[in-house]
Amino acid sequence: MSQAPSVFQRAPLPPATRESEPRHAQTLTATAPRPAPGTSAAGAAAPAPAAAKKRDPYFDNVKYLAIVLVAVAHAWEPVMDGSRATRALYMIVYMFHMPAFILISGYFSRSFDMTAPKVKRLLTSVVVPYLVFETAYSLFKRYADDSPDMAISLVDPFFLTWFLIALFIWRVTTPIWQAIRHPLPVALAIAMLASVSPDIGDDLDLQRVLQFLPFFVLGLLMKPEHFQLVRRREVRLLSLPLFAGALLFAYWAAPRMQLGWFYRANSAQEMGAPWWSGAVMTLAMFGCALVLTVGFLAWVPGRERWFTVLGAGTICGYLLHGFLIKGAEYAGLFDHYTWLSDPLGLVVVSLVAAVAVTLMCAPLVGRALKWATEPEMNWAFRKVSARR
């Protein structure tokens, strides 16, 4: 999925070692006395050079594990019919995997403003991938699924590309959420109104944009100490009975509850439910998703693991795994091999999806796709002159 601008940037080098520093600025004049070692020119002790900040492995672990859950859940969709247990697991995963991803995206969008460098990064890392992959998925369906009438529509996101357009809208509105006094209640009110508004339509997948909005706003409000609280041992222990209870409830609700409530792509009326149920379900789903997200975040390891490096490449894993899922669907793989719906088949499908998305997150894939996921495009932007 698209990555927010990282807050773990390399600290600036000391002035005397910057490559952009004019040479004459690095040379002492003959009349200026050299400061004593370990002191500044004013005689005070010189501060030690700031150590370069590294990426926090915890957040890379969160992103990798979340994208694995996204891929596995997508792989379950064509084969879970007839299996109440799989449907229950699917409901549990769908309850929190995208909310967790969106919350982290909001957390890393806290520093976003409308300055030229950040707008440029927003365009190159979110808008350009959306345009490329929205076109690619539409063409893939047209030819792989023998659908010559499949149109390329940049305003009606296809399959998983909705997240990119949503991220663009959420991030552009970040200054608004940081300016108002009670952003989360306002975001929840907007989500509730969207859930009872069938006239919103499919353009830009605004139903999902608005109904998932509270998780992004919550991420904007998060601070490092909040994640430290989430990762306490007490929270991990409490999450065990929480997930057990959620699984039992999901098993009971599996044959009774529409999956559309988890997708947040339609209003209550469009799902044949009373209009008022949209507002009620929005609040209920937000609370359940938040609790399960906390449980998930509590168990993510904070130290480096073999998969930590893959967290930086989740945008590739997110955008590429859809071709695998849709390709198998277009080829009739799930219809031909009916044993994939059996318990052993579900295990095979899960492992294939997990391994595939892991490979797609590899640094080599990221470098190969950088032209589409994070192009430089200096030719498209004006040079911003430095203020004097």
GROMACS .gro file of C-alpha atoms in nm:
model
  388
    1MET     CA    1   0.000   0.000   0.000
    2SER     CA    2   0.118   0.356  -0.043
    3GLN     CA    3   0.351   0.467   0.220
    4ALA     CA    4   0.324   0.784   0.411
    5PRO     CA    5   0.628   1.007   0.418
    6SER     CA    6   0.851   0.858   0.682
    7VAL     CA    7   0.926   1.052   0.996
    8PHE     CA    8   1.247   0.855   1.032
    9GLN     CA    9   1.456   1.069   0.805
   10ARG     CA   10   1.831   1.091   0.820
   11ALA     CA   11   1.947   1.366   1.049
   12PRO     CA   12   2.126   1.651   0.868
   13LEU     CA   13   2.503   1.631   0.858
   14PRO     CA   14   2.706   1.883   1.053
   15PRO     CA   15   2.758   2.202   0.848
   16ALA     CA   16   3.127   2.129   0.786
   17THR     CA   17   3.052   1.804   0.604
   18ARG     CA   18   2.750   1.893   0.391
   19GLU     CA   19   2.822   1.840   0.025
   20SER     CA   20   2.617   2.145  -0.065
   21GLU     CA   21   2.826   2.373   0.160
   22PRO     CA   22   3.042   2.619  -0.038
   23ARG     CA   23   3.411   2.541  -0.008
   24HIS     CA   24   3.498   2.886   0.118
   25ALA     CA   25   3.258   2.840   0.406
   26GLN     CA   26   3.456   2.534   0.520
   27THR     CA   27   3.789   2.717   0.522
   28LEU     CA   28   3.909   2.919   0.820
   29THR     CA   29   4.070   3.252   0.747
   30ALA     CA   30   4.424   3.318   0.858
   31THR     CA   31   4.314   3.566   1.116
   32ALA     CA   32   4.042   3.354   1.274
   33PRO     CA   33   4.176   3.136   1.557
   34ARG     CA   34   4.085   2.768   1.539
   35PRO     CA   35   3.868   2.652   1.830
   36ALA     CA   36   4.014   2.396   2.063
   37PRO     CA   37   3.922   2.039   1.994
   38GLY     CA   38   3.579   1.955   2.133
   39THR     CA   39   3.476   2.322   2.162
   40SER     CA   40   3.291   2.562   1.937
   41ALA     CA   41   3.426   2.895   1.816
   42ALA     CA   42   3.249   3.061   2.107
   43GLY     CA   43   3.433   2.843   2.356
   44ALA     CA   44   3.137   2.626   2.449
   45ALA     CA   45   3.154   2.252   2.424
   46ALA     CA   46   3.061   2.147   2.071
   47PRO     CA   47   2.765   1.911   2.053
   48ALA     CA   48   2.830   1.565   1.921
   49PRO     CA   49   2.703   1.505   1.570
   50ALA     CA   50   2.345   1.382   1.575
   51ALA     CA   51   2.316   1.014   1.504
   52ALA     CA   52   2.124   0.923   1.193
   53LYS     CA   53   1.775   0.812   1.278
   54LYS     CA   54   1.670   0.468   1.161
   55ARG     CA   55   1.335   0.329   1.060
   56ASP     CA   56   1.144   0.195   1.357
   57PRO     CA   57   1.126  -0.183   1.306
   58TYR     CA   58   0.795  -0.199   1.493
   59PHE     CA   59   0.606  -0.005   1.227
   60ASP     CA   60   0.769  -0.199   0.945
   61ASN     CA   61   0.660  -0.518   1.120
   62VAL     CA   62   0.305  -0.383   1.151
   63LYS     CA   63   0.288  -0.297   0.782
   64TYR     CA   64   0.424  -0.632   0.669
   65LEU     CA   65   0.194  -0.840   0.889
   66ALA     CA   66  -0.105  -0.626   0.790
   67ILE     CA   67  -0.037  -0.670   0.419
   68VAL     CA   68  -0.009  -1.047   0.464
   69LEU     CA   69  -0.353  -1.045   0.626
   70VAL     CA   70  -0.489  -0.834   0.339
   71ALA     CA   71  -0.359  -1.079   0.078
   72VAL     CA   72  -0.477  -1.388   0.267
   73ALA     CA   73  -0.825  -1.241   0.318
   74HIS     CA   74  -0.850  -1.157  -0.052
   75ALA     CA   75  -0.750  -1.516  -0.132
   76TRP     CA   76  -1.023  -1.651   0.095
   77GLU     CA   77  -1.304  -1.465  -0.082
   78PRO     CA   78  -1.346  -1.703  -0.379
   79VAL     CA   79  -1.320  -2.024  -0.172
   80MET     CA   80  -1.487  -1.956   0.162
   81ASP     CA   81  -1.846  -2.028   0.055
   82GLY     CA   82  -1.972  -2.334   0.238
   83SER     CA   83  -1.722  -2.299   0.523
   84ARG     CA   84  -1.870  -2.123   0.825
   85ALA     CA   85  -1.537  -2.129   1.010
   86THR     CA   86  -1.351  -1.967   0.721
   87ARG     CA   87  -1.619  -1.702   0.686
   88ALA     CA   88  -1.587  -1.630   1.059
   89LEU     CA   89  -1.208  -1.594   1.029
   90TYR     CA   90  -1.258  -1.374   0.724
   91MET     CA   91  -1.489  -1.147   0.922
   92ILE     CA   92  -1.237  -1.118   1.206
   93VAL     CA   93  -0.951  -1.031   0.971
   94TYR     CA   94  -1.162  -0.786   0.772
   95MET     CA   95  -1.272  -0.618   1.091
   96PHE     CA   96  -0.924  -0.485   1.168
   97HIS     CA   97  -0.669  -0.535   0.889
   98MET     CA   98  -0.759  -0.225   0.685
   99PRO     CA   99  -0.833  -0.013   0.995
  100ALA     CA  100  -0.484  -0.100   1.124
  101PHE     CA  101  -0.328  -0.008   0.791
  102ILE     CA  102  -0.525   0.319   0.774
  103LEU     CA  103  -0.442   0.412   1.133
  104ILE     CA  104  -0.070   0.369   1.066
  105SER     CA  105  -0.105   0.574   0.747
  106GLY     CA  106  -0.265   0.851   0.950
  107TYR     CA  107   0.010   0.831   1.212
  108PHE     CA  108   0.276   0.887   0.947
  109SER     CA  109   0.077   1.171   0.790
  110ARG     CA  110   0.095   1.390   1.101
  111SER     CA  111   0.365   1.612   0.954
  112PHE     CA  112   0.191   1.659   0.620
  113ASP     CA  113   0.126   2.014   0.509
  114MET     CA  114   0.077   2.173   0.171
  115THR     CA  115   0.441   2.270   0.121
  116ALA     CA  116   0.584   2.200  -0.223
  117PRO     CA  117   0.814   1.907  -0.126
  118LYS     CA  118   0.534   1.720   0.050
  119VAL     CA  119   0.283   1.787  -0.225
  120LYS     CA  120   0.536   1.654  -0.474
  121ARG     CA  121   0.584   1.338  -0.268
  122LEU     CA  122   0.207   1.296  -0.236
  123LEU     CA  123   0.167   1.316  -0.611
  124THR     CA  124   0.454   1.082  -0.695
  125SER     CA  125   0.391   0.820  -0.426
  126VAL     CA  126   0.011   0.814  -0.426
  127VAL     CA  127  -0.144   0.974  -0.735
  128VAL     CA  128   0.098   0.833  -0.992
  129PRO     CA  129   0.068   0.473  -0.859
  130TYR     CA  130  -0.310   0.514  -0.864
  131LEU     CA  131  -0.309   0.621  -1.228
  132VAL     CA  132  -0.069   0.344  -1.330
  133PHE     CA  133  -0.234   0.057  -1.146
  134GLU     CA  134  -0.593   0.166  -1.205
  135THR     CA  135  -0.513   0.153  -1.576
  136ALA     CA  136  -0.322  -0.174  -1.540
  137TYR     CA  137  -0.601  -0.351  -1.352
  138SER     CA  138  -0.862  -0.233  -1.602
  139LEU     CA  139  -0.655  -0.358  -1.897
  140PHE     CA  140  -0.582  -0.682  -1.715
  141LYS     CA  141  -0.953  -0.751  -1.675
  142ARG     CA  142  -1.024  -0.649  -2.032
  143TYR     CA  143  -0.782  -0.902  -2.180
  144ALA     CA  144  -0.739  -1.174  -1.915
  145ASP     CA  145  -1.112  -1.197  -1.842
  146ASP     CA  146  -1.218  -1.144  -2.205
  147SER     CA  147  -1.408  -0.827  -2.117
  148PRO     CA  148  -1.356  -0.597  -2.417
  149ASP     CA  149  -1.611  -0.348  -2.282
  150MET     CA  150  -1.412  -0.293  -1.961
  151ALA     CA  151  -1.359   0.082  -1.944
  152ILE     CA  152  -1.059   0.259  -1.797
  153SER     CA  153  -1.217   0.490  -1.543
  154LEU     CA  154  -0.999   0.703  -1.322
  155VAL     CA  155  -1.294   0.812  -1.107
  156ASP     CA  156  -1.429   0.463  -1.029
  157PRO     CA  157  -1.149   0.269  -0.856
  158PHE     CA  158  -1.122  -0.097  -0.951
  159PHE     CA  159  -1.068  -0.362  -0.681
  160LEU     CA  160  -0.794  -0.253  -0.439
  161THR     CA  161  -0.689   0.078  -0.597
  162TRP     CA  162  -0.952   0.256  -0.389
  163PHE     CA  163  -0.704   0.282  -0.103
  164LEU     CA  164  -0.471   0.507  -0.301
  165ILE     CA  165  -0.738   0.759  -0.393
  166ALA     CA  166  -0.864   0.745  -0.035
  167LEU     CA  167  -0.515   0.808   0.102
  168PHE     CA  168  -0.481   1.109  -0.128
  169ILE     CA  169  -0.808   1.260  -0.005
  170TRP     CA  170  -0.732   1.187   0.360
  171ARG     CA  171  -0.384   1.333   0.345
  172VAL     CA  172  -0.489   1.646   0.158
  173THR     CA  173  -0.742   1.713   0.434
  174THR     CA  174  -0.488   1.656   0.712
  175PRO     CA  175  -0.445   2.030   0.789
  176ILE     CA  176  -0.821   2.052   0.846
  177TRP     CA  177  -0.824   1.769   1.102
  178GLN     CA  178  -0.526   1.919   1.280
  179ALA     CA  179  -0.694   2.261   1.297
  180ILE     CA  180  -1.034   2.172   1.440
  181ARG     CA  181  -1.089   2.111   1.809
  182HIS     CA  182  -1.263   1.771   1.807
  183PRO     CA  183  -1.151   1.594   1.489
  184LEU     CA  184  -1.244   1.236   1.579
  185PRO     CA  185  -1.609   1.304   1.672
  186VAL     CA  186  -1.644   1.508   1.352
  187ALA     CA  187  -1.493   1.227   1.144
  188LEU     CA  188  -1.728   0.975   1.308
  189ALA     CA  189  -2.026   1.200   1.234
  190ILE     CA  190  -1.921   1.221   0.868
  191ALA     CA  191  -1.886   0.841   0.851
  192MET     CA  192  -2.231   0.796   1.003
  193LEU     CA  193  -2.387   1.040   0.757
  194ALA     CA  194  -2.218   0.862   0.467
  195SER     CA  195  -2.357   0.527   0.581
  196VAL     CA  196  -2.713   0.661   0.543
  197SER     CA  197  -2.655   0.847   0.215
  198PRO     CA  198  -2.722   0.618  -0.085
  199ASP     CA  199  -2.686   0.905  -0.333
  200ILE     CA  200  -2.309   0.937  -0.281
  201GLY     CA  201  -2.245   0.698  -0.570
  202ASP     CA  202  -1.932   0.516  -0.680
  203ASP     CA  203  -1.716   0.810  -0.786
  204LEU     CA  204  -1.377   0.793  -0.612
  205ASP     CA  205  -1.526   0.525  -0.385
  206LEU     CA  206  -1.636   0.804  -0.154
  207GLN     CA  207  -1.838   0.570   0.065
  208ARG     CA  208  -1.520   0.391   0.169
  209VAL     CA  209  -1.326   0.715   0.190
  210LEU     CA  210  -1.578   0.863   0.433
  211GLN     CA  211  -1.663   0.551   0.632
  212PHE     CA  212  -1.295   0.464   0.693
  213LEU     CA  213  -1.206   0.828   0.765
  214PRO     CA  214  -1.222   0.800   1.148
  215PHE     CA  215  -0.933   0.550   1.151
  216PHE     CA  216  -0.710   0.790   0.957
  217VAL     CA  217  -0.802   1.080   1.185
  218LEU     CA  218  -0.734   0.863   1.490
  219GLY     CA  219  -0.389   0.788   1.347
  220LEU     CA  220  -0.326   1.163   1.317
  221LEU     CA  221  -0.401   1.196   1.688
  222MET     CA  222  -0.175   0.910   1.794
  223LYS     CA  223   0.160   0.975   1.963
  224PRO     CA  224   0.457   0.743   2.022
  225GLU     CA  225   0.358   0.693   2.385
  226HIS     CA  226   0.021   0.556   2.275
  227PHE     CA  227   0.193   0.274   2.089
  228GLN     CA  228   0.407   0.207   2.394
  229LEU     CA  229   0.090   0.162   2.600
  230VAL     CA  230  -0.058  -0.070   2.338
  231ARG     CA  231   0.250  -0.292   2.347
  232ARG     CA  232   0.240  -0.352   2.723
  233ARG     CA  233   0.225  -0.711   2.846
  234GLU     CA  234  -0.113  -0.656   3.008
  235VAL     CA  235  -0.265  -0.555   2.675
  236ARG     CA  236  -0.124  -0.864   2.504
  237LEU     CA  237  -0.272  -1.091   2.770
  238LEU     CA  238  -0.611  -0.919   2.755
  239SER     CA  239  -0.615  -0.953   2.376
  240LEU     CA  240  -0.619  -1.335   2.397
  241PRO     CA  241  -0.968  -1.371   2.546
  242LEU     CA  242  -1.071  -1.076   2.330
  243PHE     CA  243  -0.985  -1.256   2.007
  244ALA     CA  244  -1.133  -1.582   2.137
  245GLY     CA  245  -1.461  -1.407   2.213
  246ALA     CA  246  -1.457  -1.226   1.879
  247LEU     CA  247  -1.407  -1.556   1.697
  248LEU     CA  248  -1.700  -1.717   1.878
  249PHE     CA  249  -1.922  -1.420   1.799
  250ALA     CA  250  -1.809  -1.420   1.436
  251TYR     CA  251  -1.888  -1.790   1.407
  252TRP     CA  252  -2.239  -1.720   1.534
  253ALA     CA  253  -2.281  -1.414   1.308
  254ALA     CA  254  -2.125  -1.565   0.993
  255PRO     CA  255  -2.450  -1.694   0.839
  256ARG     CA  256  -2.651  -1.397   0.969
  257MET     CA  257  -2.445  -1.086   0.890
  258GLN     CA  258  -2.386  -0.922   0.553
  259LEU     CA  259  -2.021  -0.884   0.457
  260GLY     CA  260  -2.100  -0.542   0.312
  261TRP     CA  261  -2.078  -0.393   0.660
  262PHE     CA  262  -1.706  -0.484   0.665
  263TYR     CA  263  -1.634  -0.344   0.318
  264ARG     CA  264  -1.791  -0.004   0.400
  265ALA     CA  265  -1.857   0.048   0.029
  266ASN     CA  266  -2.233   0.097   0.046
  267SER     CA  267  -2.495   0.274   0.250
  268ALA     CA  268  -2.735   0.087   0.474
  269GLN     CA  269  -3.020   0.139   0.227
  270GLU     CA  270  -2.814  -0.011  -0.057
  271MET     CA  271  -2.771  -0.326   0.152
  272GLY     CA  272  -3.144  -0.348   0.218
  273ALA     CA  273  -3.117  -0.243   0.582
  274PRO     CA  274  -3.310   0.033   0.763
  275TRP     CA  275  -3.149   0.374   0.721
  276TRP     CA  276  -3.088   0.419   1.095
  277SER     CA  277  -2.888   0.094   1.110
  278GLY     CA  278  -2.612   0.261   0.910
  279ALA     CA  279  -2.533   0.505   1.191
  280VAL     CA  280  -2.559   0.237   1.458
  281MET     CA  281  -2.337  -0.007   1.267
  282THR     CA  282  -2.081   0.265   1.193
  283LEU     CA  283  -2.027   0.326   1.563
  284ALA     CA  284  -2.039  -0.044   1.650
  285MET     CA  285  -1.796  -0.141   1.373
  286PHE     CA  286  -1.561   0.142   1.468
  287GLY     CA  287  -1.551   0.026   1.829
  288CYS     CA  288  -1.501  -0.342   1.740
  289ALA     CA  289  -1.236  -0.262   1.479
  290LEU     CA  290  -1.049  -0.037   1.721
  291VAL     CA  291  -1.041  -0.301   1.995
  292LEU     CA  292  -0.921  -0.573   1.756
  293THR     CA  293  -0.665  -0.336   1.603
  294VAL     CA  294  -0.522  -0.270   1.950
  295GLY     CA  295  -0.504  -0.645   2.007
  296PHE     CA  296  -0.322  -0.692   1.677
  297LEU     CA  297  -0.077  -0.407   1.742
  298ALA     CA  298  -0.003  -0.545   2.088
  299TRP     CA  299   0.136  -0.869   1.944
  300VAL     CA  300   0.351  -0.717   1.670
  301PRO     CA  301   0.720  -0.762   1.764
  302GLY     CA  302   0.910  -0.442   1.831
  303ARG     CA  303   1.254  -0.573   1.736
  304GLU     CA  304   1.394  -0.653   1.396
  305ARG     CA  305   1.286  -0.984   1.249
  306TRP     CA  306   1.356  -1.151   0.917
  307PHE     CA  307   1.050  -0.979   0.769
  308THR     CA  308   1.118  -0.629   0.902
  309VAL     CA  309   1.292  -0.518   0.583
  310LEU     CA  310   0.979  -0.616   0.389
  311GLY     CA  311   0.773  -0.354   0.570
  312ALA     CA  312   0.924  -0.084   0.350
  313GLY     CA  313   0.792  -0.259   0.039
  314THR     CA  314   0.427  -0.309   0.132
  315ILE     CA  315   0.314  -0.072  -0.145
  316CYS     CA  316   0.436  -0.326  -0.400
  317GLY     CA  317   0.284  -0.618  -0.213
  318TYR     CA  318  -0.048  -0.439  -0.191
  319LEU     CA  319  -0.065  -0.336  -0.555
  320LEU     CA  320   0.073  -0.658  -0.705
  321HIS     CA  321  -0.106  -0.932  -0.513
  322GLY     CA  322  -0.436  -0.831  -0.673
  323PHE     CA  323  -0.310  -0.953  -1.010
  324LEU     CA  324  -0.250  -1.296  -0.857
  325ILE     CA  325  -0.597  -1.312  -0.701
  326LYS     CA  326  -0.780  -1.175  -1.005
  327GLY     CA  327  -0.570  -1.382  -1.245
  328ALA     CA  328  -0.667  -1.703  -1.068
  329GLU     CA  329  -1.028  -1.592  -1.069
  330TYR     CA  330  -1.030  -1.502  -1.440
  331ALA     CA  331  -0.867  -1.836  -1.524
  332GLY     CA  332  -1.143  -2.021  -1.339
  333LEU     CA  333  -0.893  -2.178  -1.103
  334PHE     CA  334  -1.124  -2.164  -0.804
  335ASP     CA  335  -1.415  -2.312  -1.000
  336HIS     CA  336  -1.208  -2.592  -1.154
  337TYR     CA  337  -1.030  -2.702  -0.837
  338THR     CA  338  -1.321  -2.728  -0.596
  339TRP     CA  339  -1.100  -2.895  -0.335
  340LEU     CA  340  -0.958  -2.550  -0.262
  341SER     CA  341  -1.272  -2.492  -0.054
  342ASP     CA  342  -1.186  -2.788   0.169
  343PRO     CA  343  -0.986  -2.733   0.490
  344LEU     CA  344  -0.662  -2.849   0.325
  345GLY     CA  345  -0.731  -2.632   0.021
  346LEU     CA  346  -0.787  -2.326   0.241
  347VAL     CA  347  -0.451  -2.386   0.406
  348VAL     CA  348  -0.286  -2.411   0.063
  349VAL     CA  349  -0.457  -2.094  -0.058
  350SER     CA  350  -0.350  -1.908   0.258
  351LEU     CA  351   0.013  -2.019   0.231
  352VAL     CA  352   0.035  -1.934  -0.139
  353ALA     CA  353  -0.109  -1.587  -0.079
  354ALA     CA  354   0.122  -1.523   0.219
  355VAL     CA  355   0.435  -1.640   0.036
  356ALA     CA  356   0.344  -1.451  -0.280
  357VAL     CA  357   0.285  -1.119  -0.108
  358THR     CA  358   0.605  -1.168   0.094
  359LEU     CA  359   0.804  -1.203  -0.227
  360MET     CA  360   0.628  -0.901  -0.373
  361CYS     CA  361   0.743  -0.689  -0.076
  362ALA     CA  362   1.110  -0.775  -0.136
  363PRO     CA  363   1.349  -0.480  -0.187
  364LEU     CA  364   1.439  -0.608  -0.534
  365VAL     CA  365   1.076  -0.577  -0.643
  366GLY     CA  366   1.056  -0.230  -0.492
  367ARG     CA  367   1.356  -0.114  -0.689
  368ALA     CA  368   1.219  -0.264  -1.009
  369LEU     CA  369   0.883  -0.088  -0.964
  370LYS     CA  370   1.010   0.244  -0.835
  371TRP     CA  371   0.926   0.404  -1.170
  372ALA     CA  372   0.558   0.335  -1.093
  373THR     CA  373   0.537   0.352  -0.714
  374GLU     CA  374   0.771   0.641  -0.635
  375PRO     CA  375   0.910   0.805  -0.951
  376GLU     CA  376   1.137   1.108  -0.925
  377MET     CA  377   0.958   1.314  -1.193
  378ASN     CA  378   1.169   1.624  -1.134
  379TRP     CA  379   1.082   1.729  -1.488
  380ALA     CA  380   0.718   1.776  -1.384
  381PHE     CA  381   0.778   2.012  -1.091
  382ARG     CA  382   0.905   2.363  -1.055
  383LYS     CA  383   1.226   2.419  -0.870
  384VAL     CA  384   1.165   2.586  -0.537
  385SER     CA  385   1.422   2.856  -0.471
  386ALA     CA  386   1.567   2.866  -0.121
  387ARG     CA  387   1.468   3.167   0.092
  388ARG     CA  388   1.745   3.395   0.199
   0.00000   0.00000   0.00000
